[in-house]
Amino acid sequence: MKESYWQATAGPAGDFPALDHDLETDVLVVGGGITGVTAALELRRMGVRVVLLERRKMSSGDTGRTTAHITMMTDTKLTELAKHFDEEELRLAWEGGQAGMQIIRSHGEKHGIDCDLTDVPGFLELHAGAEEKDFESLREELELARKLGFSVNWLDHGPLGRAAIRFPDQAKFHPLRYLDGLIRQALNTGVEIHENSPVDEIAGDSATCRGFSVSYKFVVIATHVPPSRGSDLGADLFQTKLSAYSTYAIRAESASTQLPEMIWSDTADPFFYLRVKKEKGRDFLILGGCDHKTGAMESTGSAGAALEEKLKEISDDSRITHRWSGQIIEPVDGLPFIGTDGDGRFIATGFSGNGMTYGSLAAQMARDAFAGRENRWRKLFALNRKTPSCIAGYVKENATFPASFVADRLGKPQETSADLPCSCGAVLDFDGGRSAVFRDESGLLHVLDPVCPHLGCIVRWNETEKTWDCPCHGSRFNATGGLIAGPAVRGLSRRDEDQPAVNVG
């Protein structure tokens, strides 16, 4: 996968050993992103033993592939959330974003983390080509936000010249420098960290990792997407409340524009989002958008082209320095799922585009759950909450699974690997069977089972990121089959695992 700007400009917090022995702990945290590390730090401060396990390297996940807006504004507009939640719940949801913002500010200041944490205004602006109904919808958003008690202002001309809502006191930062600062603080307080330590199974009061057992009193699953639990129907049904979306970003430098330092998004669907930093007479822009369900776009290069076109509209003299993609997990009703399941696991997922704030809030909710304390967001974000009004969206999002499951098996794969270029992959008819085939830069073919180990869909090749993506529930794998993101808990199997990749070029 392409390196993000954050990954290119943040030093590692350290090297941590892979788990190589059985152990016992009070709390096990699974996942080394902003949610997991913040939770580990909050729980360790209670004086209990905390062990954190990360599948890959620390800071390697989606915390470093975001655009890192720190905001109370949910990706799903208030007027849309109002179809599923009452006004008190709406107020509480945005107050949760505010609480997450304050947690980040508090950690940054208390620990002296140098992460370019900056307060800026946020804007929601009409998209290019907006119609009268879009104008009225924006007005409704403003009035509802005001009714709920939030400070917002109407602008006839926003930063890009169209009607907009201005939200004061939002923020932006360098997410990996912040996360690395938290990791160092967690180490200083005694959190035990192991990376390259994938958790294979979580059952009862223990987990298995690399063949070793980790027993615990409390477990926090902070893995972006909670892993599948095989034959556990309830766990797999929970996955149907979540949809994985791929999102794209570019960073560019420009001669000074007329834009203020800010975070910004528009009302398009899917919408664009932007952050601006001004320094030494130049503007540094990070533009994101073009979201689509993971695995659903045949040519992901078109997303990059659309971002470039939008960038030219904003600043026609900009120079792109970095391109990357990430993944966001959309909940069926627009709000995250944070809390304990029936088996005592604490799960935090479905943050949509608000992972920085809701991930930070989830850490404090995990602390309160462990301590048996009431938390004002517990009911609103509960894993088992019922939202009957979301049924149409639920059916729409989950229609991908049976459609892809059937269509990919009935469709005829490409016949041969002879024309497959280097650094490319495709699902081919290889040696009489359907295979996911990747030709590396040296010309060697890597032949994989194309069936996602989660629920059996056929993966698809992502030409931009050089990954295999599952169109059903969003699991992602690297070019040679290694697991990048769940809900799958293992990678794609090699065909003839005892054989090396074959050179047919």
Short mmCIF file of C-alpha atoms in Angstrom, two decimals:
data_model
loop_
_atom_site.label_atom_id
_atom_site.label_comp_id
_atom_site.label_asym_id
_atom_site.label_seq_id
_atom_site.Cartn_x
_atom_site.Cartn_y
_atom_site.Cartn_z
CA MET A 1 0.00 0.00 0.00
CA LYS A 2 1.15 3.54 -0.69
CA GLU A 3 2.65 5.43 2.22
CA SER A 4 0.54 8.26 3.60
CA TYR A 5 1.95 11.69 4.37
CA TRP A 6 1.63 10.91 8.07
CA GLN A 7 3.56 7.65 7.73
CA ALA A 8 6.29 9.42 5.74
CA THR A 9 6.78 12.14 8.37
CA ALA A 10 6.50 10.33 11.70
CA GLY A 11 9.34 8.44 13.30
CA PRO A 12 8.61 5.05 14.89
CA ALA A 13 7.66 5.00 18.56
CA GLY A 14 9.96 1.99 18.97
CA ASP A 15 10.34 -1.69 18.18
CA PHE A 16 8.33 -4.10 20.28
CA PRO A 17 8.87 -7.85 20.54
CA ALA A 18 6.39 -10.35 19.19
CA LEU A 19 4.64 -12.36 21.87
CA ASP A 20 6.70 -15.47 22.60
CA HIS A 21 5.21 -16.88 25.80
CA ASP A 22 1.94 -17.49 27.66
CA LEU A 23 0.90 -14.72 30.00
CA GLU A 24 -1.81 -13.48 32.35
CA THR A 25 -3.04 -9.91 32.57
CA ASP A 26 -5.87 -7.88 34.00
CA VAL A 27 -6.70 -6.22 30.67
CA LEU A 28 -5.91 -7.29 27.12
CA VAL A 29 -6.13 -4.61 24.42
CA VAL A 30 -6.20 -5.84 20.81
CA GLY A 31 -5.17 -3.15 18.31
CA GLY A 32 -2.41 -0.53 18.28
CA GLY A 33 -4.23 2.47 16.81
CA ILE A 34 -5.57 5.57 18.53
CA THR A 35 -8.43 3.67 20.21
CA GLY A 36 -6.32 0.81 21.53
CA VAL A 37 -3.37 2.87 22.76
CA THR A 38 -5.57 5.49 24.43
CA ALA A 39 -7.57 2.72 26.11
CA ALA A 40 -4.39 0.99 27.29
CA LEU A 41 -3.14 4.24 28.80
CA GLU A 42 -6.47 5.04 30.49
CA LEU A 43 -6.76 1.53 31.95
CA ARG A 44 -3.13 1.35 33.09
CA ARG A 45 -3.66 4.53 35.11
CA MET A 46 -6.14 2.57 37.21
CA GLY A 47 -3.22 0.51 38.49
CA VAL A 48 -4.00 -2.71 36.63
CA ARG A 49 -1.76 -4.73 34.36
CA VAL A 50 -2.39 -4.03 30.68
CA VAL A 51 -1.07 -5.96 27.67
CA LEU A 52 -1.54 -4.62 24.12
CA LEU A 53 -1.23 -6.85 21.06
CA GLU A 54 -0.90 -5.43 17.53
CA ARG A 55 -1.18 -7.62 14.43
CA ARG A 56 1.45 -5.71 12.46
CA LYS A 57 3.68 -2.80 13.47
CA MET A 58 2.44 -0.21 15.93
CA SER A 59 0.96 2.85 14.17
CA SER A 60 0.61 0.91 10.91
CA GLY A 61 -3.19 0.87 10.68
CA ASP A 62 -5.89 3.30 9.67
CA THR A 63 -4.98 5.92 12.27
CA GLY A 64 -2.15 6.77 9.88
CA ARG A 65 -4.31 6.66 6.76
CA THR A 66 -6.88 9.25 7.80
CA THR A 67 -7.04 12.98 7.07
CA ALA A 68 -7.25 13.53 10.85
CA HIS A 69 -10.05 16.05 11.26
CA ILE A 70 -10.78 16.55 14.97
CA THR A 71 -14.41 17.58 15.05
CA MET A 72 -17.77 17.11 16.72
CA MET A 73 -19.43 17.09 13.28
CA THR A 74 -20.52 13.58 12.36
CA ASP A 75 -20.10 12.40 8.78
CA THR A 76 -23.82 11.67 8.78
CA LYS A 77 -25.61 15.01 8.93
CA LEU A 78 -27.80 15.83 11.91
CA THR A 79 -30.90 15.96 9.73
CA GLU A 80 -30.21 12.40 8.58
CA LEU A 81 -29.46 11.17 12.10
CA ALA A 82 -32.77 12.72 13.19
CA LYS A 83 -34.57 9.98 11.22
CA HIS A 84 -33.24 7.42 13.73
CA PHE A 85 -32.55 9.34 16.96
CA ASP A 86 -34.39 11.90 19.09
CA GLU A 87 -33.04 15.37 19.86
CA GLU A 88 -31.48 14.42 23.17
CA GLU A 89 -29.63 11.55 21.49
CA LEU A 90 -28.45 13.87 18.70
CA ARG A 91 -27.14 16.35 21.26
CA LEU A 92 -25.39 13.54 23.11
CA ALA A 93 -23.77 12.26 19.90
CA TRP A 94 -22.19 15.62 19.10
CA GLU A 95 -21.24 16.14 22.73
CA GLY A 96 -19.43 12.82 22.42
CA GLY A 97 -17.42 14.34 19.58
CA GLN A 98 -16.65 17.35 21.75
CA ALA A 99 -15.56 15.05 24.59
CA GLY A 100 -13.26 13.17 22.21
CA MET A 101 -11.74 16.46 21.08
CA GLN A 102 -11.07 17.43 24.68
CA ILE A 103 -9.45 14.05 25.44
CA ILE A 104 -7.02 14.61 22.56
CA ARG A 105 -6.25 18.16 23.69
CA SER A 106 -5.75 17.00 27.27
CA HIS A 107 -3.33 14.20 26.33
CA GLY A 108 -1.45 16.46 23.94
CA GLU A 109 -0.96 19.19 26.54
CA LYS A 110 -0.36 16.93 29.55
CA HIS A 111 2.29 14.81 27.84
CA GLY A 112 3.82 17.60 25.75
CA ILE A 113 3.20 15.73 22.49
CA ASP A 114 4.57 17.64 19.49
CA CYS A 115 1.85 16.82 16.95
CA ASP A 116 0.94 20.21 15.43
CA LEU A 117 -2.37 20.24 17.32
CA THR A 118 -4.12 23.38 16.09
CA ASP A 119 -7.58 24.83 16.73
CA VAL A 120 -9.29 25.82 13.49
CA PRO A 121 -12.83 26.50 12.28
CA GLY A 122 -14.74 23.79 10.46
CA PHE A 123 -16.99 24.39 7.46
CA LEU A 124 -19.80 22.50 5.76
CA GLU A 125 -20.25 24.09 2.33
CA LEU A 126 -22.62 23.48 -0.56
CA HIS A 127 -21.11 21.37 -3.31
CA ALA A 128 -20.50 22.59 -6.84
CA GLY A 129 -23.70 22.36 -8.86
CA ALA A 130 -25.92 22.35 -5.76
CA GLU A 131 -29.63 22.96 -6.31
CA GLU A 132 -32.23 24.87 -4.30
CA LYS A 133 -33.16 21.72 -2.35
CA ASP A 134 -29.52 21.39 -1.26
CA PHE A 135 -29.57 25.00 -0.06
CA GLU A 136 -32.69 24.31 2.00
CA SER A 137 -31.16 21.14 3.43
CA LEU A 138 -28.12 23.09 4.57
CA ARG A 139 -30.41 25.64 6.22
CA GLU A 140 -32.21 22.81 8.03
CA GLU A 141 -28.85 21.48 9.24
CA LEU A 142 -27.99 24.92 10.64
CA GLU A 143 -31.31 25.32 12.44
CA LEU A 144 -31.17 21.86 13.99
CA ALA A 145 -27.61 22.40 15.23
CA ARG A 146 -28.69 25.70 16.79
CA LYS A 147 -31.76 24.10 18.35
CA LEU A 148 -29.52 21.52 19.99
CA GLY A 149 -27.41 24.29 21.50
CA PHE A 150 -24.30 24.19 19.30
CA SER A 151 -22.50 27.33 18.19
CA VAL A 152 -22.78 27.59 14.40
CA ASN A 153 -22.90 30.45 11.92
CA TRP A 154 -24.38 30.87 8.44
CA LEU A 155 -22.16 32.22 5.67
CA ASP A 156 -23.52 33.32 2.31
CA HIS A 157 -20.02 32.78 0.96
CA GLY A 158 -17.90 30.04 2.46
CA PRO A 159 -14.20 29.38 1.79
CA LEU A 160 -14.93 28.16 -1.77
CA GLY A 161 -17.55 30.84 -2.45
CA ARG A 162 -20.78 28.94 -1.80
CA ALA A 163 -23.21 29.03 1.12
CA ALA A 164 -21.76 27.32 4.19
CA ILE A 165 -22.10 26.62 7.90
CA ARG A 166 -19.16 27.59 10.09
CA PHE A 167 -18.32 25.57 13.21
CA PRO A 168 -15.84 27.31 15.56
CA ASP A 169 -13.29 25.54 17.78
CA GLN A 170 -12.61 22.41 15.74
CA ALA A 171 -9.03 21.12 15.34
CA LYS A 172 -6.45 19.22 13.30
CA PHE A 173 -3.18 17.48 14.14
CA HIS A 174 -0.56 15.02 12.94
CA PRO A 175 -2.22 11.73 13.97
CA LEU A 176 0.87 9.52 14.04
CA ARG A 177 3.02 11.97 15.99
CA TYR A 178 0.18 12.16 18.48
CA LEU A 179 -0.18 8.37 18.55
CA ASP A 180 3.56 7.83 18.92
CA GLY A 181 3.54 10.24 21.87
CA LEU A 182 0.75 8.21 23.46
CA ILE A 183 2.67 4.97 22.86
CA ARG A 184 5.71 6.36 24.66
CA GLN A 185 3.54 7.48 27.56
CA ALA A 186 1.86 4.07 27.71
CA LEU A 187 5.29 2.43 27.91
CA ASN A 188 6.36 4.83 30.64
CA THR A 189 3.32 3.88 32.70
CA GLY A 190 3.97 0.15 32.31
CA VAL A 191 1.78 -1.03 29.44
CA GLU A 192 3.27 -4.19 27.89
CA ILE A 193 3.24 -3.95 24.09
CA HIS A 194 3.78 -6.72 21.54
CA GLU A 195 3.65 -6.09 17.78
CA ASN A 196 3.65 -8.60 14.92
CA SER A 197 1.34 -10.48 17.28
CA PRO A 198 -1.97 -11.32 15.58
CA VAL A 199 -4.76 -12.59 17.81
CA ASP A 200 -6.15 -15.76 16.26
CA GLU A 201 -9.02 -16.41 18.65
CA ILE A 202 -10.79 -14.71 21.54
CA ALA A 203 -12.92 -17.03 23.65
CA GLY A 204 -14.14 -16.72 27.22
CA ASP A 205 -11.37 -15.22 29.35
CA SER A 206 -8.44 -15.99 27.07
CA ALA A 207 -7.03 -15.34 23.62
CA THR A 208 -4.54 -17.19 21.46
CA CYS A 209 -1.71 -15.40 19.68
CA ARG A 210 1.09 -17.05 17.71
CA GLY A 211 0.29 -20.32 19.49
CA PHE A 212 0.49 -18.76 22.96
CA SER A 213 -2.30 -18.17 25.45
CA VAL A 214 -3.19 -14.79 26.98
CA SER A 215 -5.65 -14.95 29.87
CA TYR A 216 -7.38 -11.78 31.08
CA LYS A 217 -10.21 -10.35 33.17
CA PHE A 218 -11.28 -7.78 30.55
CA VAL A 219 -10.60 -7.43 26.83
CA VAL A 220 -10.83 -4.36 24.58
CA ILE A 221 -11.16 -5.10 20.85
CA ALA A 222 -9.94 -1.98 19.08
CA THR A 223 -9.21 -3.42 15.65
CA HIS A 224 -11.09 -1.02 13.33
CA VAL A 225 -13.35 -3.96 12.43
CA PRO A 226 -13.98 -6.57 15.13
CA PRO A 227 -12.67 -9.94 13.93
CA SER A 228 -15.03 -12.70 12.86
CA ARG A 229 -15.43 -15.48 15.38
CA GLY A 230 -15.95 -18.35 12.98
CA SER A 231 -19.04 -20.31 13.96
CA ASP A 232 -20.32 -17.54 16.27
CA LEU A 233 -23.50 -16.50 14.41
CA GLY A 234 -24.11 -13.53 16.69
CA ALA A 235 -20.68 -12.09 15.94
CA ASP A 236 -21.14 -12.50 12.20
CA LEU A 237 -24.61 -10.93 12.37
CA PHE A 238 -23.04 -7.93 14.11
CA GLN A 239 -20.81 -7.53 11.05
CA THR A 240 -23.94 -6.86 9.00
CA LYS A 241 -24.45 -3.62 10.94
CA LEU A 242 -21.16 -2.36 9.50
CA SER A 243 -20.08 -1.49 5.97
CA ALA A 244 -16.46 -1.00 4.90
CA TYR A 245 -15.75 1.92 2.57
CA SER A 246 -12.49 2.77 0.84
CA THR A 247 -11.51 6.43 0.88
CA TYR A 248 -8.72 8.32 -0.88
CA ALA A 249 -6.50 11.29 -0.07
CA ILE A 250 -3.83 13.48 -1.62
CA ARG A 251 -1.52 16.04 -0.09
CA ALA A 252 -0.39 19.04 -2.10
CA GLU A 253 1.67 22.19 -1.74
CA SER A 254 0.56 25.48 -3.24
CA ALA A 255 1.50 29.13 -3.38
CA SER A 256 -0.57 30.95 -0.79
CA THR A 257 -4.29 30.68 -1.55
CA GLN A 258 -7.17 32.74 -0.19
CA LEU A 259 -8.21 29.84 2.05
CA PRO A 260 -7.96 30.06 5.85
CA GLU A 261 -6.46 27.36 8.03
CA MET A 262 -9.42 25.07 8.46
CA ILE A 263 -11.09 21.72 8.15
CA TRP A 264 -13.82 21.62 5.50
CA SER A 265 -16.27 19.33 3.76
CA ASP A 266 -18.99 19.78 1.18
CA THR A 267 -22.50 18.41 0.75
CA ALA A 268 -21.80 16.15 -2.24
CA ASP A 269 -22.50 12.43 -2.05
CA PRO A 270 -19.88 11.10 -1.62
CA PHE A 271 -18.48 14.32 -0.19
CA PHE A 272 -15.03 15.86 -0.44
CA TYR A 273 -13.13 16.91 2.68
CA LEU A 274 -10.16 19.23 3.03
CA ARG A 275 -7.74 20.58 5.58
CA VAL A 276 -5.48 23.57 5.08
CA LYS A 277 -2.25 24.50 6.82
CA LYS A 278 -0.50 27.80 6.11
CA GLU A 279 3.23 28.00 6.72
CA LYS A 280 6.07 30.17 5.40
CA GLY A 281 4.01 31.76 2.66
CA ARG A 282 2.70 28.47 1.30
CA ASP A 283 -0.45 26.40 1.73
CA PHE A 284 -0.40 22.69 2.45
CA LEU A 285 -3.63 20.98 1.44
CA ILE A 286 -4.89 17.50 2.25
CA LEU A 287 -7.93 16.60 0.19
CA GLY A 288 -9.93 13.41 0.59
CA GLY A 289 -13.06 11.80 -0.76
CA CYS A 290 -14.41 9.55 -3.55
CA ASP A 291 -15.54 6.99 -0.97
CA HIS A 292 -16.99 3.71 -2.23
CA LYS A 293 -17.71 0.31 -0.76
CA THR A 294 -14.48 -1.63 -0.45
CA GLY A 295 -14.03 -3.95 -3.42
CA ALA A 296 -16.88 -2.38 -5.40
CA MET A 297 -14.88 -0.13 -7.76
CA GLU A 298 -13.21 -1.94 -10.67
CA SER A 299 -10.79 0.89 -11.46
CA THR A 300 -9.76 2.66 -8.26
CA GLY A 301 -7.51 4.94 -10.31
CA SER A 302 -10.60 6.96 -11.22
CA ALA A 303 -10.88 8.05 -7.58
CA GLY A 304 -7.43 9.60 -7.76
CA ALA A 305 -8.32 11.37 -10.98
CA ALA A 306 -11.47 12.83 -9.39
CA LEU A 307 -9.44 14.11 -6.43
CA GLU A 308 -6.96 15.79 -8.77
CA GLU A 309 -9.79 17.49 -10.64
CA LYS A 310 -11.25 18.78 -7.38
CA LEU A 311 -7.82 19.97 -6.27
CA LYS A 312 -7.46 22.05 -9.44
CA GLU A 313 -10.79 23.71 -8.66
CA ILE A 314 -9.44 24.66 -5.22
CA SER A 315 -5.90 25.61 -6.25
CA ASP A 316 -4.71 25.42 -9.85
CA ASP A 317 -0.99 25.78 -9.02
CA SER A 318 -0.74 22.94 -6.49
CA ARG A 319 1.89 20.19 -6.57
CA ILE A 320 0.89 16.76 -5.27
CA THR A 321 3.43 15.23 -2.87
CA HIS A 322 1.60 12.18 -1.47
CA ARG A 323 -1.30 9.90 -2.40
CA TRP A 324 -2.85 7.20 -0.25
CA SER A 325 -6.06 5.41 0.62
CA GLY A 326 -7.68 4.26 3.82
CA GLN A 327 -10.78 2.52 5.01
CA ILE A 328 -13.67 3.79 7.09
CA ILE A 329 -16.32 1.64 8.74
CA GLU A 330 -19.84 2.95 8.33
CA PRO A 331 -22.48 1.97 10.92
CA VAL A 332 -25.98 1.23 9.67
CA ASP A 333 -27.58 4.13 11.59
CA GLY A 334 -24.78 6.72 11.44
CA LEU A 335 -23.41 6.41 15.00
CA PRO A 336 -20.58 4.19 16.28
CA PHE A 337 -20.96 0.92 18.14
CA ILE A 338 -19.07 1.14 21.45
CA GLY A 339 -19.63 -1.12 24.44
CA THR A 340 -19.65 -4.66 25.76
CA ASP A 341 -21.20 -7.62 24.01
CA GLY A 342 -22.99 -10.49 25.69
CA ASP A 343 -19.71 -12.32 26.31
CA GLY A 344 -18.01 -9.46 28.16
CA ARG A 345 -15.86 -8.20 25.32
CA PHE A 346 -15.56 -4.42 24.93
CA ILE A 347 -15.80 -3.51 21.23
CA ALA A 348 -15.34 -0.12 19.55
CA THR A 349 -16.07 0.19 15.82
CA GLY A 350 -18.17 1.95 13.20
CA PHE A 351 -16.60 5.38 13.68
CA SER A 352 -17.29 6.45 10.09
CA GLY A 353 -15.03 9.48 9.46
CA ASN A 354 -14.81 10.38 13.16
CA GLY A 355 -12.22 7.86 14.28
CA MET A 356 -9.97 10.36 16.03
CA THR A 357 -12.69 11.71 18.32
CA TYR A 358 -14.91 8.67 18.82
CA GLY A 359 -11.86 6.42 19.18
CA SER A 360 -10.60 8.63 22.00
CA LEU A 361 -14.03 8.68 23.63
CA ALA A 362 -14.27 4.89 23.31
CA ALA A 363 -11.08 4.57 25.37
CA GLN A 364 -12.68 6.35 28.31
CA MET A 365 -15.84 4.30 27.89
CA ALA A 366 -13.70 1.14 28.08
CA ARG A 367 -12.12 2.41 31.29
CA ASP A 368 -15.56 3.07 32.80
CA ALA A 369 -16.87 -0.34 31.69
CA PHE A 370 -13.92 -2.09 33.36
CA ALA A 371 -14.43 -0.10 36.56
CA GLY A 372 -18.19 -0.74 36.58
CA ARG A 373 -18.92 2.97 36.33
CA GLU A 374 -21.87 4.41 34.43
CA ASN A 375 -21.01 6.35 31.27
CA ARG A 376 -23.42 8.84 29.71
CA TRP A 377 -22.80 7.46 26.18
CA ARG A 378 -23.24 3.78 27.07
CA LYS A 379 -26.86 3.45 25.97
CA LEU A 380 -26.58 5.62 22.85
CA PHE A 381 -23.63 3.68 21.39
CA ALA A 382 -24.61 0.22 22.70
CA LEU A 383 -23.75 -2.72 20.43
CA ASN A 384 -27.24 -4.20 20.75
CA ARG A 385 -29.22 -1.00 20.19
CA LYS A 386 -32.30 -1.34 18.01
CA THR A 387 -32.90 1.14 15.19
CA PRO A 388 -35.90 -0.22 13.20
CA SER A 389 -36.07 2.91 11.01
CA CYS A 390 -32.72 1.88 9.50
CA ILE A 391 -34.06 -1.27 7.89
CA ALA A 392 -33.95 0.11 4.33
CA GLY A 393 -30.30 1.11 4.72
CA TYR A 394 -29.52 -2.23 6.35
CA VAL A 395 -30.97 -4.15 3.41
CA LYS A 396 -29.21 -1.92 0.86
CA GLU A 397 -25.77 -2.25 2.47
CA ASN A 398 -26.03 -6.02 2.94
CA ALA A 399 -27.34 -6.72 -0.55
CA THR A 400 -23.69 -6.75 -1.65
CA PHE A 401 -23.03 -10.03 0.13
CA PRO A 402 -25.41 -12.42 -1.66
CA ALA A 403 -25.03 -10.57 -4.97
CA SER A 404 -21.23 -10.74 -4.94
CA PHE A 405 -21.18 -14.26 -3.52
CA VAL A 406 -23.23 -15.57 -6.45
CA ALA A 407 -22.08 -13.31 -9.30
CA ASP A 408 -18.37 -13.84 -8.72
CA ARG A 409 -18.83 -17.58 -8.88
CA LEU A 410 -20.97 -17.51 -12.02
CA GLY A 411 -18.79 -15.00 -13.84
CA LYS A 412 -16.05 -16.35 -16.07
CA PRO A 413 -12.53 -15.46 -14.89
CA GLN A 414 -9.79 -14.27 -17.21
CA GLU A 415 -8.36 -17.27 -19.03
CA THR A 416 -4.60 -16.85 -18.74
CA SER A 417 -1.81 -15.20 -16.80
CA ALA A 418 0.34 -14.66 -19.90
CA ASP A 419 -0.68 -11.02 -20.30
CA LEU A 420 -0.59 -10.14 -16.59
CA PRO A 421 1.94 -7.27 -16.18
CA CYS A 422 4.43 -7.05 -13.33
CA SER A 423 3.08 -5.56 -10.08
CA CYS A 424 -0.48 -6.50 -11.11
CA GLY A 425 -3.05 -9.03 -9.99
CA ALA A 426 -6.23 -10.61 -11.32
CA VAL A 427 -8.60 -13.46 -10.60
CA LEU A 428 -7.66 -16.00 -13.29
CA ASP A 429 -8.41 -19.49 -14.44
CA PHE A 430 -5.03 -20.93 -13.39
CA ASP A 431 -4.16 -24.62 -13.70
CA GLY A 432 -7.82 -25.50 -14.14
CA GLY A 433 -9.07 -23.59 -11.10
CA ARG A 434 -10.03 -20.05 -10.17
CA SER A 435 -7.13 -18.30 -8.43
CA ALA A 436 -6.08 -14.85 -7.30
CA VAL A 437 -2.79 -14.37 -9.15
CA PHE A 438 -0.22 -11.62 -8.54
CA ARG A 439 2.90 -11.12 -10.64
CA ASP A 440 5.57 -9.33 -8.61
CA GLU A 441 8.23 -6.93 -9.93
CA SER A 442 10.63 -9.77 -10.68
CA GLY A 443 8.03 -11.63 -12.78
CA LEU A 444 7.22 -14.35 -10.23
CA LEU A 445 3.59 -15.40 -9.97
CA HIS A 446 2.01 -15.74 -6.54
CA VAL A 447 -1.06 -17.99 -6.76
CA LEU A 448 -3.65 -17.61 -4.01
CA ASP A 449 -7.04 -18.98 -3.09
CA PRO A 450 -9.39 -16.12 -4.09
CA VAL A 451 -11.98 -16.97 -1.43
CA CYS A 452 -12.09 -14.53 1.50
CA PRO A 453 -11.77 -16.61 4.69
CA HIS A 454 -14.44 -14.52 6.41
CA LEU A 455 -17.67 -15.62 4.70
CA GLY A 456 -16.49 -16.94 1.36
CA CYS A 457 -16.75 -14.08 -1.15
CA ILE A 458 -14.29 -13.82 -4.04
CA VAL A 459 -11.74 -11.04 -3.57
CA ARG A 460 -11.02 -8.39 -6.20
CA TRP A 461 -7.76 -6.71 -7.20
CA ASN A 462 -7.26 -3.07 -6.18
CA GLU A 463 -4.93 -1.67 -8.83
CA THR A 464 -4.18 1.57 -6.96
CA GLU A 465 -3.17 0.07 -3.62
CA LYS A 466 -1.98 -3.32 -4.92
CA THR A 467 -4.27 -5.17 -2.55
CA TRP A 468 -6.95 -7.86 -2.68
CA ASP A 469 -10.24 -6.44 -1.37
CA CYS A 470 -13.38 -8.35 -0.39
CA PRO A 471 -16.53 -6.69 -1.77
CA CYS A 472 -18.81 -8.25 0.85
CA HIS A 473 -17.55 -7.14 4.26
CA GLY A 474 -14.36 -5.22 3.47
CA SER A 475 -11.53 -7.55 4.47
CA ARG A 476 -8.27 -6.54 2.77
CA PHE A 477 -5.13 -8.52 1.94
CA ASN A 478 -1.75 -7.56 0.55
CA ALA A 479 -0.63 -8.66 -2.90
CA THR A 480 0.77 -11.96 -1.63
CA GLY A 481 -2.26 -12.71 0.56
CA GLY A 482 -1.26 -11.35 3.98
CA LEU A 483 -4.13 -9.96 6.06
CA ILE A 484 -4.33 -6.16 6.25
CA ALA A 485 -7.79 -5.66 7.76
CA GLY A 486 -10.65 -7.81 9.01
CA PRO A 487 -13.23 -9.04 9.76
CA ALA A 488 -11.24 -11.98 8.35
CA VAL A 489 -8.76 -13.27 10.93
CA ARG A 490 -6.26 -14.85 8.51
CA GLY A 491 -4.84 -14.18 5.08
CA LEU A 492 -5.56 -15.76 1.71
CA SER A 493 -4.23 -19.30 1.42
CA ARG A 494 -1.43 -20.06 -1.02
CA ARG A 495 -2.18 -22.64 -3.67
CA ASP A 496 0.31 -25.50 -3.13
CA GLU A 497 1.74 -23.82 -0.03
CA ASP A 498 4.84 -25.99 -0.10
CA GLN A 499 5.75 -24.66 -3.54
CA PRO A 500 7.51 -21.33 -4.17
CA ALA A 501 5.98 -18.64 -6.34
CA VAL A 502 6.41 -19.68 -9.94
CA ASN A 503 8.09 -17.73 -12.73
CA VAL A 504 6.15 -18.07 -15.95
CA GLY A 505 7.27 -14.85 -17.58
#
